[in-house]
Short mmCIF file of C-alpha atoms (C1' of nucleotides) in Angstrom, two decimals:
data_model
loop_
_atom_site.label_atom_id
_atom_site.label_comp_id
_atom_site.label_asym_id
_atom_site.label_seq_id
_atom_site.Cartn_x
_atom_site.Cartn_y
_atom_site.Cartn_z
CA MET Z 21 -0.48 34.98 -14.55
CA PRO Z 22 -0.20 34.04 -18.21
CA SER Z 23 -2.48 36.34 -20.20
CA LYS Z 24 -3.50 33.86 -22.86
CA PRO Z 25 -2.48 30.26 -23.51
CA LEU Z 26 -0.83 29.56 -26.83
CA LEU Z 27 -2.88 26.39 -27.21
CA PRO Z 28 -6.51 25.90 -26.25
CA ILE Z 29 -5.51 23.41 -23.58
CA ALA Z 30 -4.23 23.68 -20.04
CA MET Z 31 -3.74 21.45 -17.03
CA ASP Z 32 -7.37 21.82 -15.96
CA ALA Z 33 -8.36 19.96 -19.10
CA VAL Z 34 -5.98 17.16 -18.11
CA TYR Z 35 -7.13 16.98 -14.50
CA ALA Z 36 -10.78 16.68 -15.53
CA ALA Z 37 -10.14 14.20 -18.33
CA PRO Z 38 -11.45 10.66 -17.80
CA GLY Z 39 -8.12 9.16 -18.79
CA TYR Z 40 -6.24 11.14 -16.17
CA LEU Z 41 -8.71 10.29 -13.41
CA PHE Z 42 -8.65 6.58 -14.32
CA ARG Z 43 -4.85 6.49 -14.27
CA ARG Z 44 -4.64 8.40 -11.00
CA MET Z 45 -7.26 6.25 -9.32
CA GLN Z 46 -5.44 3.11 -10.41
CA GLN Z 47 -2.20 4.44 -8.91
CA ILE Z 48 -3.99 5.19 -5.62
CA ALA Z 49 -5.72 1.80 -5.58
CA VAL Z 50 -2.47 -0.09 -6.08
CA SER Z 51 -0.77 2.01 -3.43
CA ILE Z 52 -3.48 1.27 -0.86
CA PHE Z 53 -3.48 -2.44 -1.74
CA MET Z 54 0.29 -2.70 -1.35
CA GLU Z 55 0.18 -0.86 1.95
CA GLU Z 56 -2.47 -3.12 3.45
CA CYS Z 57 -0.90 -6.29 2.07
CA LYS Z 58 2.80 -5.54 2.46
CA ALA Z 59 3.15 -8.29 5.05
CA PHE Z 60 2.28 -10.83 2.36
CA ASP Z 61 4.44 -9.61 -0.53
CA LEU Z 62 1.67 -10.11 -3.08
CA THR Z 63 0.71 -7.65 -5.81
CA PRO Z 64 -2.91 -7.03 -6.84
CA VAL Z 65 -2.39 -9.01 -10.03
CA GLN Z 66 -0.78 -11.93 -8.22
CA TYR Z 67 -3.69 -11.92 -5.78
CA ALA Z 68 -6.22 -11.94 -8.62
CA ALA Z 69 -4.38 -14.82 -10.26
CA LEU Z 70 -4.41 -16.84 -7.05
CA VAL Z 71 -8.15 -16.29 -6.61
CA ALA Z 72 -8.81 -17.31 -10.21
CA ILE Z 73 -6.70 -20.46 -9.92
CA HIS Z 74 -8.44 -21.28 -6.67
CA THR Z 75 -11.85 -20.81 -8.30
CA HIS Z 76 -10.87 -22.74 -11.43
CA PRO Z 77 -8.31 -25.41 -10.51
CA GLY Z 78 -6.54 -26.82 -13.54
CA ILE Z 79 -7.04 -23.68 -15.63
CA ASP Z 80 -4.39 -22.95 -18.26
CA ALA Z 81 -2.52 -19.70 -18.73
CA THR Z 82 -4.48 -18.48 -21.76
CA ARG Z 83 -7.84 -18.94 -20.09
CA LEU Z 84 -6.51 -17.46 -16.87
CA SER Z 85 -5.49 -14.35 -18.75
CA ALA Z 86 -9.06 -13.98 -20.01
CA VAL Z 87 -10.61 -14.60 -16.60
CA ILE Z 88 -8.63 -11.83 -14.91
CA ALA Z 89 -8.49 -9.63 -18.03
CA PHE Z 90 -4.77 -9.83 -18.11
CA ASP Z 91 -2.40 -9.85 -21.05
CA ARG Z 92 -1.08 -13.32 -21.91
CA SER Z 93 2.44 -12.09 -22.40
CA THR Z 94 2.65 -10.51 -18.97
CA LEU Z 95 0.97 -13.44 -17.32
CA GLY Z 96 3.99 -15.66 -17.96
CA SER Z 97 6.18 -13.75 -15.55
CA VAL Z 98 3.38 -13.48 -12.99
CA ILE Z 99 2.98 -17.26 -13.03
CA GLU Z 100 6.72 -17.66 -12.77
CA ARG Z 101 6.85 -15.51 -9.65
CA LEU Z 102 3.92 -17.31 -8.03
CA GLN Z 103 5.60 -20.62 -8.82
CA ALA Z 104 8.90 -19.39 -7.38
CA LYS Z 105 7.06 -18.58 -4.16
CA ALA Z 106 5.57 -22.10 -4.27
CA TYR Z 107 2.00 -20.77 -4.24
CA ILE Z 108 1.08 -22.59 -7.45
CA GLU Z 109 2.29 -25.57 -9.46
CA ARG Z 110 2.07 -26.39 -13.16
CA LYS Z 111 1.29 -29.82 -14.51
CA PRO Z 112 1.38 -30.77 -18.17
CA ALA Z 113 -2.03 -31.60 -19.61
CA PRO Z 114 -2.20 -35.29 -20.60
CA GLU Z 115 -4.31 -34.75 -23.73
CA ASP Z 116 -2.62 -31.60 -25.03
CA LYS Z 117 1.13 -31.25 -24.83
CA ARG Z 118 1.00 -27.49 -25.38
CA ILE Z 119 -0.96 -26.80 -22.22
CA LYS Z 120 0.24 -26.58 -18.65
CA LEU Z 121 -2.46 -26.73 -15.99
CA LEU Z 122 -2.31 -24.47 -12.95
CA TYR Z 123 -3.09 -25.53 -9.40
CA LEU Z 124 -2.87 -23.87 -6.02
CA THR Z 125 -0.44 -25.46 -3.61
CA LYS Z 126 -1.20 -25.80 0.07
CA SER Z 127 0.82 -22.73 0.92
CA GLY Z 128 -0.94 -20.90 -1.92
CA ALA Z 129 -4.32 -21.72 -0.43
CA ALA Z 130 -2.99 -20.75 2.98
CA ILE Z 131 -1.74 -17.32 1.98
CA LEU Z 132 -4.97 -16.67 0.09
CA ARG Z 133 -6.91 -17.44 3.25
CA GLU Z 134 -4.67 -15.17 5.30
CA ILE Z 135 -4.57 -12.23 2.94
CA ILE Z 136 -8.32 -11.87 2.42
CA PRO Z 137 -8.95 -9.58 5.42
CA ALA Z 138 -6.14 -7.28 4.29
CA VAL Z 139 -7.51 -7.17 0.75
CA GLU Z 140 -10.96 -6.34 2.05
CA ARG Z 141 -9.51 -3.57 4.20
CA ALA Z 142 -7.75 -2.20 1.14
CA GLN Z 143 -10.89 -2.32 -1.02
CA GLY Z 144 -12.77 -0.54 1.73
CA ARG Z 145 -10.14 2.17 2.09
CA MET Z 146 -10.23 2.99 -1.61
CA LEU Z 147 -13.83 4.15 -1.38
CA GLU Z 148 -13.76 5.33 2.22
CA PRO Z 149 -13.71 9.09 1.45
CA LEU Z 150 -17.08 8.85 -0.27
CA LYS Z 151 -20.48 8.65 1.35
CA PRO Z 152 -21.93 5.12 1.26
CA ALA Z 153 -24.54 6.03 -1.35
CA ASP Z 154 -21.86 7.57 -3.55
CA ARG Z 155 -19.66 4.48 -3.24
CA LYS Z 156 -22.47 2.36 -4.53
CA ALA Z 157 -23.23 4.77 -7.36
CA LEU Z 158 -19.59 4.95 -8.42
CA MET Z 159 -19.11 1.19 -8.40
CA GLY Z 160 -22.33 0.68 -10.30
CA LEU Z 161 -21.41 3.13 -13.02
CA LEU Z 162 -17.86 1.84 -13.27
CA ALA Z 163 -18.94 -1.80 -13.50
CA GLN Z 164 -21.37 -0.82 -16.23
CA LEU Z 165 -18.74 1.15 -18.13
CA VAL Z 166 -16.11 -1.57 -17.89
CA ASP Z 167 -18.60 -4.14 -19.10
CA LEU Z 168 -19.75 -2.06 -22.06
CA ASN Z 169 -16.17 -1.14 -22.98
CA ASN Z 170 -14.88 -4.66 -22.54
CA GLU Z 171 -13.88 -5.23 -26.15
CA ALA Z 172 -11.96 -1.94 -26.28
CA SER Z 173 -8.84 -3.46 -24.73
CA ARG Z 174 -7.16 -6.56 -26.05
CA VAL Z 175 -8.47 -9.50 -24.07
CA PRO Z 176 -8.57 -12.51 -26.38
CA LEU Z 177 -11.51 -14.22 -24.72
CA ARG Z 178 -14.42 -13.07 -22.64
CA ALA Z 179 -14.31 -14.64 -19.21
CA GLU Z 180 -17.47 -16.68 -19.73
CA ASP Z 181 -16.35 -17.98 -23.13
CA ALA Z 182 -12.96 -18.83 -21.72
CA LEU Z 183 -14.53 -21.13 -19.17
CA GLU Z 184 -16.79 -22.94 -21.60
CA HIS Z 185 -14.43 -25.86 -22.08
CA LEU Z 186 -13.43 -26.03 -18.46
CA GLY Z 187 -14.86 -28.23 -15.77
CA LYS Z 188 -18.38 -26.77 -15.72
CA GLY Z 189 -20.85 -29.04 -17.42
CA GLY Z 190 -18.45 -31.78 -18.33
CA MET E 5 -21.07 -27.25 -10.38
CA PRO E 6 -18.82 -26.94 -7.32
CA SER E 7 -20.91 -27.65 -4.26
CA LYS E 8 -19.10 -25.36 -1.86
CA PRO E 9 -15.98 -23.18 -2.27
CA LEU E 10 -13.07 -24.01 -0.02
CA LEU E 11 -12.49 -20.33 0.64
CA PRO E 12 -15.13 -17.67 1.14
CA ILE E 13 -14.01 -15.91 -2.04
CA ALA E 14 -14.69 -16.36 -5.73
CA MET E 15 -14.22 -14.46 -8.93
CA ASP E 16 -17.41 -12.49 -8.42
CA ALA E 17 -15.77 -10.84 -5.45
CA VAL E 18 -12.84 -9.87 -7.65
CA TYR E 19 -14.97 -8.55 -10.50
CA ALA E 20 -16.98 -6.32 -8.17
CA ALA E 21 -13.96 -5.10 -6.21
CA PRO E 22 -13.03 -1.43 -6.66
CA GLY E 23 -9.39 -2.30 -7.31
CA TYR E 24 -10.27 -4.65 -10.14
CA LEU E 25 -12.60 -2.15 -11.79
CA PHE E 26 -10.04 0.65 -11.49
CA ARG E 27 -7.32 -1.48 -13.07
CA ARG E 28 -9.59 -2.71 -15.83
CA MET E 29 -10.85 0.79 -16.61
CA GLN E 30 -7.27 2.09 -16.79
CA GLN E 31 -6.36 -0.68 -19.25
CA ILE E 32 -9.36 0.22 -21.41
CA ALA E 33 -8.63 3.94 -21.24
CA VAL E 34 -5.01 3.47 -22.34
CA SER E 35 -6.09 1.16 -25.12
CA ILE E 36 -8.61 3.69 -26.48
CA PHE E 37 -6.07 6.52 -26.20
CA MET E 38 -3.41 4.58 -28.08
CA GLU E 39 -5.88 3.61 -30.76
CA GLU E 40 -7.02 7.18 -31.41
CA CYS E 41 -3.51 8.60 -31.20
CA LYS E 42 -1.50 5.89 -32.91
CA ALA E 43 -0.68 8.24 -35.79
CA PHE E 44 1.27 10.41 -33.34
CA ASP E 45 3.24 7.78 -31.43
CA LEU E 46 2.58 9.45 -28.07
CA THR E 47 1.57 7.67 -24.87
CA PRO E 48 -0.96 9.16 -22.42
CA VAL E 49 1.83 10.00 -20.01
CA GLN E 50 3.96 11.63 -22.68
CA TYR E 51 0.94 13.67 -23.73
CA ALA E 52 0.29 14.79 -20.16
CA ALA E 53 3.93 15.79 -19.80
CA LEU E 54 3.81 17.86 -22.98
CA VAL E 55 0.67 19.66 -21.80
CA ALA E 56 2.23 20.37 -18.42
CA ILE E 57 5.45 21.70 -19.95
CA HIS E 58 3.40 23.82 -22.32
CA THR E 59 1.37 25.20 -19.43
CA HIS E 60 4.45 25.75 -17.22
CA PRO E 61 7.45 26.51 -19.46
CA GLY E 62 10.73 26.19 -17.61
CA ILE E 63 9.38 23.69 -15.08
CA ASP E 64 11.87 21.19 -13.65
CA ALA E 65 11.46 17.43 -13.54
CA THR E 66 10.57 17.17 -9.84
CA ARG E 67 7.81 19.76 -10.08
CA LEU E 68 6.59 18.23 -13.33
CA SER E 69 6.27 14.89 -11.58
CA ALA E 70 4.03 16.53 -8.99
CA VAL E 71 1.92 18.39 -11.54
CA ILE E 72 1.03 15.25 -13.48
CA ALA E 73 1.09 12.98 -10.41
CA PHE E 74 3.90 10.96 -11.82
CA ASP E 75 6.73 9.17 -10.11
CA ARG E 76 10.03 11.06 -10.31
CA SER E 77 12.01 7.94 -11.13
CA THR E 78 9.85 7.03 -14.10
CA LEU E 79 9.73 10.59 -15.35
CA GLY E 80 13.41 10.48 -16.27
CA SER E 81 12.87 8.01 -19.06
CA VAL E 82 9.70 9.78 -20.23
CA ILE E 83 11.66 13.04 -20.55
CA GLU E 84 14.43 11.19 -22.36
CA ARG E 85 12.02 9.82 -24.93
CA LEU E 86 10.36 13.20 -25.47
CA GLN E 87 13.78 14.75 -25.88
CA ALA E 88 14.82 12.04 -28.34
CA LYS E 89 11.76 12.91 -30.40
CA ALA E 90 12.81 16.59 -30.22
CA TYR E 91 9.51 17.62 -28.62
CA ILE E 92 11.20 19.17 -25.59
CA GLU E 93 14.59 20.58 -24.66
CA ARG E 94 16.40 20.85 -21.34
CA LYS E 95 18.41 23.86 -20.27
CA PRO E 96 20.52 24.04 -17.13
CA ALA E 97 19.15 26.50 -14.59
CA PRO E 98 21.60 29.39 -14.13
CA GLU E 99 21.09 29.77 -10.36
CA ASP E 100 20.96 26.05 -9.44
CA LYS E 101 23.28 23.58 -11.08
CA ARG E 102 21.18 20.59 -10.00
CA ILE E 103 18.11 21.67 -11.98
CA LYS E 104 17.41 21.30 -15.66
CA LEU E 105 14.55 23.38 -17.02
CA LEU E 106 12.11 21.92 -19.52
CA TYR E 107 10.76 23.72 -22.58
CA LEU E 108 8.59 22.70 -25.50
CA THR E 109 10.28 22.88 -28.89
CA LYS E 110 8.46 24.13 -31.96
CA SER E 111 7.75 20.59 -33.11
CA GLY E 112 6.60 19.77 -29.58
CA ALA E 113 4.09 22.60 -29.70
CA ALA E 114 3.08 21.52 -33.19
CA ILE E 115 2.36 17.91 -32.29
CA LEU E 116 0.46 19.03 -29.21
CA ARG E 117 -1.72 21.21 -31.40
CA GLU E 118 -2.29 18.36 -33.83
CA ILE E 119 -2.98 15.62 -31.33
CA ILE E 120 -5.63 17.45 -29.33
CA PRO E 121 -8.61 16.42 -31.51
CA ALA E 122 -7.53 12.78 -31.28
CA VAL E 123 -7.15 13.01 -27.51
CA GLU E 124 -10.59 14.55 -27.20
CA ARG E 125 -12.05 11.79 -29.35
CA ALA E 126 -10.39 9.24 -27.07
CA GLN E 127 -11.67 10.87 -23.88
CA GLY E 128 -15.14 10.94 -25.39
CA ARG E 129 -15.01 7.29 -26.38
CA MET E 130 -14.07 6.18 -22.88
CA LEU E 131 -17.40 7.41 -21.51
CA GLU E 132 -19.48 6.91 -24.63
CA PRO E 133 -21.33 3.76 -23.46
CA LEU E 134 -22.87 5.69 -20.57
CA LYS E 135 -25.82 8.06 -20.71
CA PRO E 136 -24.74 11.73 -20.54
CA ALA E 137 -26.08 12.17 -17.02
CA ASP E 138 -24.21 9.07 -15.88
CA ARG E 139 -20.96 10.28 -17.45
CA LYS E 140 -21.21 13.46 -15.46
CA ALA E 141 -22.03 11.61 -12.26
CA LEU E 142 -19.13 9.18 -12.71
CA MET E 143 -16.60 11.91 -13.44
CA GLY E 144 -17.83 13.95 -10.50
CA LEU E 145 -17.54 11.06 -8.06
CA LEU E 146 -14.18 9.98 -9.42
CA ALA E 147 -12.71 13.49 -9.29
CA GLN E 148 -13.91 13.75 -5.71
CA LEU E 149 -12.46 10.38 -4.76
CA VAL E 150 -9.09 11.06 -6.39
CA ASP E 151 -8.86 14.40 -4.64
CA LEU E 152 -9.74 12.99 -1.23
CA ASN E 153 -7.37 10.04 -1.70
CA ASN E 154 -4.56 12.14 -3.09
CA GLU E 155 -2.11 11.52 -0.25
CA ALA E 156 -2.59 7.78 -0.48
CA SER E 157 -0.13 7.39 -3.32
CA ARG E 158 3.40 8.67 -3.23
CA VAL E 159 3.45 12.04 -4.93
CA PRO E 160 6.08 14.14 -3.19
CA LEU E 161 4.37 17.48 -3.76
CA ARG E 162 0.80 18.55 -4.30
CA ALA E 163 0.41 20.20 -7.67
CA GLU E 164 -0.41 23.62 -6.23
CA ASP E 165 2.52 23.56 -3.80
CA ALA E 166 4.82 22.42 -6.56
CA LEU E 167 4.06 25.56 -8.54
CA GLU E 168 4.56 27.99 -5.67
CA HIS E 169 8.13 28.80 -6.61
CA LEU E 170 7.50 28.85 -10.32
CA GLY E 171 6.91 31.81 -12.61
CA LYS E 172 3.55 32.79 -11.18
CA GLY E 173 3.87 36.08 -9.29
CA GLY E 174 7.45 36.76 -10.27
"C1'" DC Q 19 33.53 29.25 6.68
"C1'" DC Q 20 31.96 24.69 7.29
"C1'" DT Q 21 29.22 21.09 8.29
"C1'" DA Q 22 24.26 18.83 8.61
"C1'" DG Q 23 20.35 18.23 6.29
"C1'" DA Q 24 17.48 18.76 2.29
"C1'" DT Q 25 16.81 18.57 -2.69
"C1'" DC Q 26 17.96 17.46 -7.64
"C1'" DG Q 27 18.55 14.21 -11.27
"C1'" DT Q 28 19.92 9.56 -11.97
"C1'" DC Q 29 20.36 4.69 -11.54
"C1'" DA Q 30 19.47 -0.30 -10.17
"C1'" DG Q 31 16.03 -3.48 -9.27
"C1'" DT Q 32 11.32 -5.31 -9.51
"C1'" DA Q 33 6.60 -5.71 -11.51
"C1'" DT Q 34 2.98 -4.73 -14.55
"C1'" DA Q 35 1.26 -4.06 -19.54
"C1'" DC Q 36 1.40 -3.95 -24.36
"C1'" DT Q 37 2.87 -5.50 -29.54
"C1'" DG Q 38 4.75 -8.71 -32.28
"C1'" DT Q 39 7.03 -13.06 -33.21
"C1'" DC Q 40 8.29 -17.91 -32.81
"C1'" DA Q 41 8.41 -23.17 -32.46
"C1'" DA Q 42 5.66 -26.84 -30.93
"C1'" DT Q 43 1.46 -28.76 -31.12
"C1'" DC Q 44 -3.25 -29.65 -32.29
"C1'" DA Q 45 -7.55 -29.67 -35.25
"C1'" DA Q 46 -9.85 -29.66 -39.60
"C1'" DC Q 47 -10.18 -30.46 -44.15
"C1'" DA Q 48 -8.98 -31.95 -48.88
"C1'" DT Y 17 -2.90 -38.92 -44.94
"C1'" DG Y 18 -0.84 -34.63 -45.49
"C1'" DT Y 19 -1.09 -29.91 -45.36
"C1'" DT Y 20 -3.17 -25.63 -43.79
"C1'" DG Y 21 -4.53 -22.86 -40.15
"C1'" DA Y 22 -5.28 -22.04 -35.31
"C1'" DT Y 23 -3.76 -22.34 -30.55
"C1'" DT Y 24 -0.32 -22.53 -26.68
"C1'" DG Y 25 3.38 -20.95 -24.10
"C1'" DA Y 26 7.56 -18.44 -24.55
"C1'" DC Y 27 10.39 -14.60 -25.84
"C1'" DA Y 28 12.15 -9.83 -27.37
"C1'" DG Y 29 11.27 -5.14 -27.22
"C1'" DT Y 30 9.13 -0.94 -25.43
"C1'" DA Y 31 6.85 1.88 -21.78
"C1'" DT Y 32 4.92 2.84 -17.45
"C1'" DA Y 33 5.27 2.62 -12.13
"C1'" DC Y 34 7.26 1.84 -7.75
"C1'" DT Y 35 11.25 1.47 -3.89
"C1'" DG Y 36 15.54 2.57 -2.51
"C1'" DA Y 37 20.05 4.40 -3.10
"C1'" DC Y 38 23.62 7.53 -4.91
"C1'" DG Y 39 26.65 11.72 -5.90
"C1'" DA Y 40 26.24 16.54 -6.82
"C1'" DT Y 41 24.48 20.54 -5.15
"C1'" DC Y 42 22.15 23.95 -2.41
"C1'" DT Y 43 20.71 25.93 2.23
"C1'" DA Y 44 20.78 26.86 7.17
"C1'" DG Y 45 22.98 27.02 11.54
"C1'" DG Y 46 26.81 27.49 14.37
#
DNA sequence: CCTAGATCGTCAGTATACTGTCAATCAACA
DNA sequence: TGTTGATTGACAGTATACTGACGATCTAGG
């Protein structure tokens, strides 16, 4: 065994670091999602986008990016792929020529309906190794931490603010 | 307000889903890391690779990918970038012409030494919004979950197995 | 020795994820 | 009204992250 490390850091420090655990858990979560949903050929992000468009029909890309905490630049290609699969359609906004409104197509609504059980299986599997009480504790702490750290990563609008000018209350 | 959703799913279900929280937390963690370490121009993955090569000098790319739970395909470009920055060097293994051994250069060791305070600041900031007891609880649960879910994502070797044939015990 | 299977690094292809930039468009104000 | 500033979608560029495939190489068995 090495007698003394040259630097006061070793792999143990990496394995126990929050950043490492968050990255690893994300890898595992995506892997489980893809495995459960491989029959549908939808990624986690594409799924989240479909749900958001379903929940907020006529949303535009910028607001969608805020709702699912997703970078606007990346979202363009996600939308393109969903459109290529004919799960969504884009219509120009009559009162603002910059904006294109997003709507679920019939087949988009259909695949969303079909994929939900698989997604729920995946979400369940992610936490399965923990005892039920621990699952709850972990999700509670993580939700809290994400909420309190929300501004730390570049999301131009908070989800609630993003929806202010949308259909609710018009 | 919408009287009744067409599908039994809404954004609340996404926001509370483990997969969404894991992805969001990973985004935040990377963002904080990059902010604290921007003076060094090193990504979290590049940092992890440097630490692993420091801890296991002469490791090869396949074993490195297992040690930091990193896909072998992606690792190629990471190694290339670290080599371009002259932080590591690759030497052909004398007894196996397929393998290239990885070593830290002097400037690689130097930047590792210099970046550690920034990395520790970043790791601290990720958990800062939580109470100390909650930080510990979250890390404990997450470490447990990652360990128990380890096989779920494609990592060809477990870290311990990967190091079996390395320098330890020679 | 020689072939079958395994392993190594690499590559192509796809999909996030970020920064920064741009033209088109809109809103607000002098 | 005309100009400034902000917003929108799009793009280029970089960096993970995965699947699947490939030639080169090593190892084991006959």
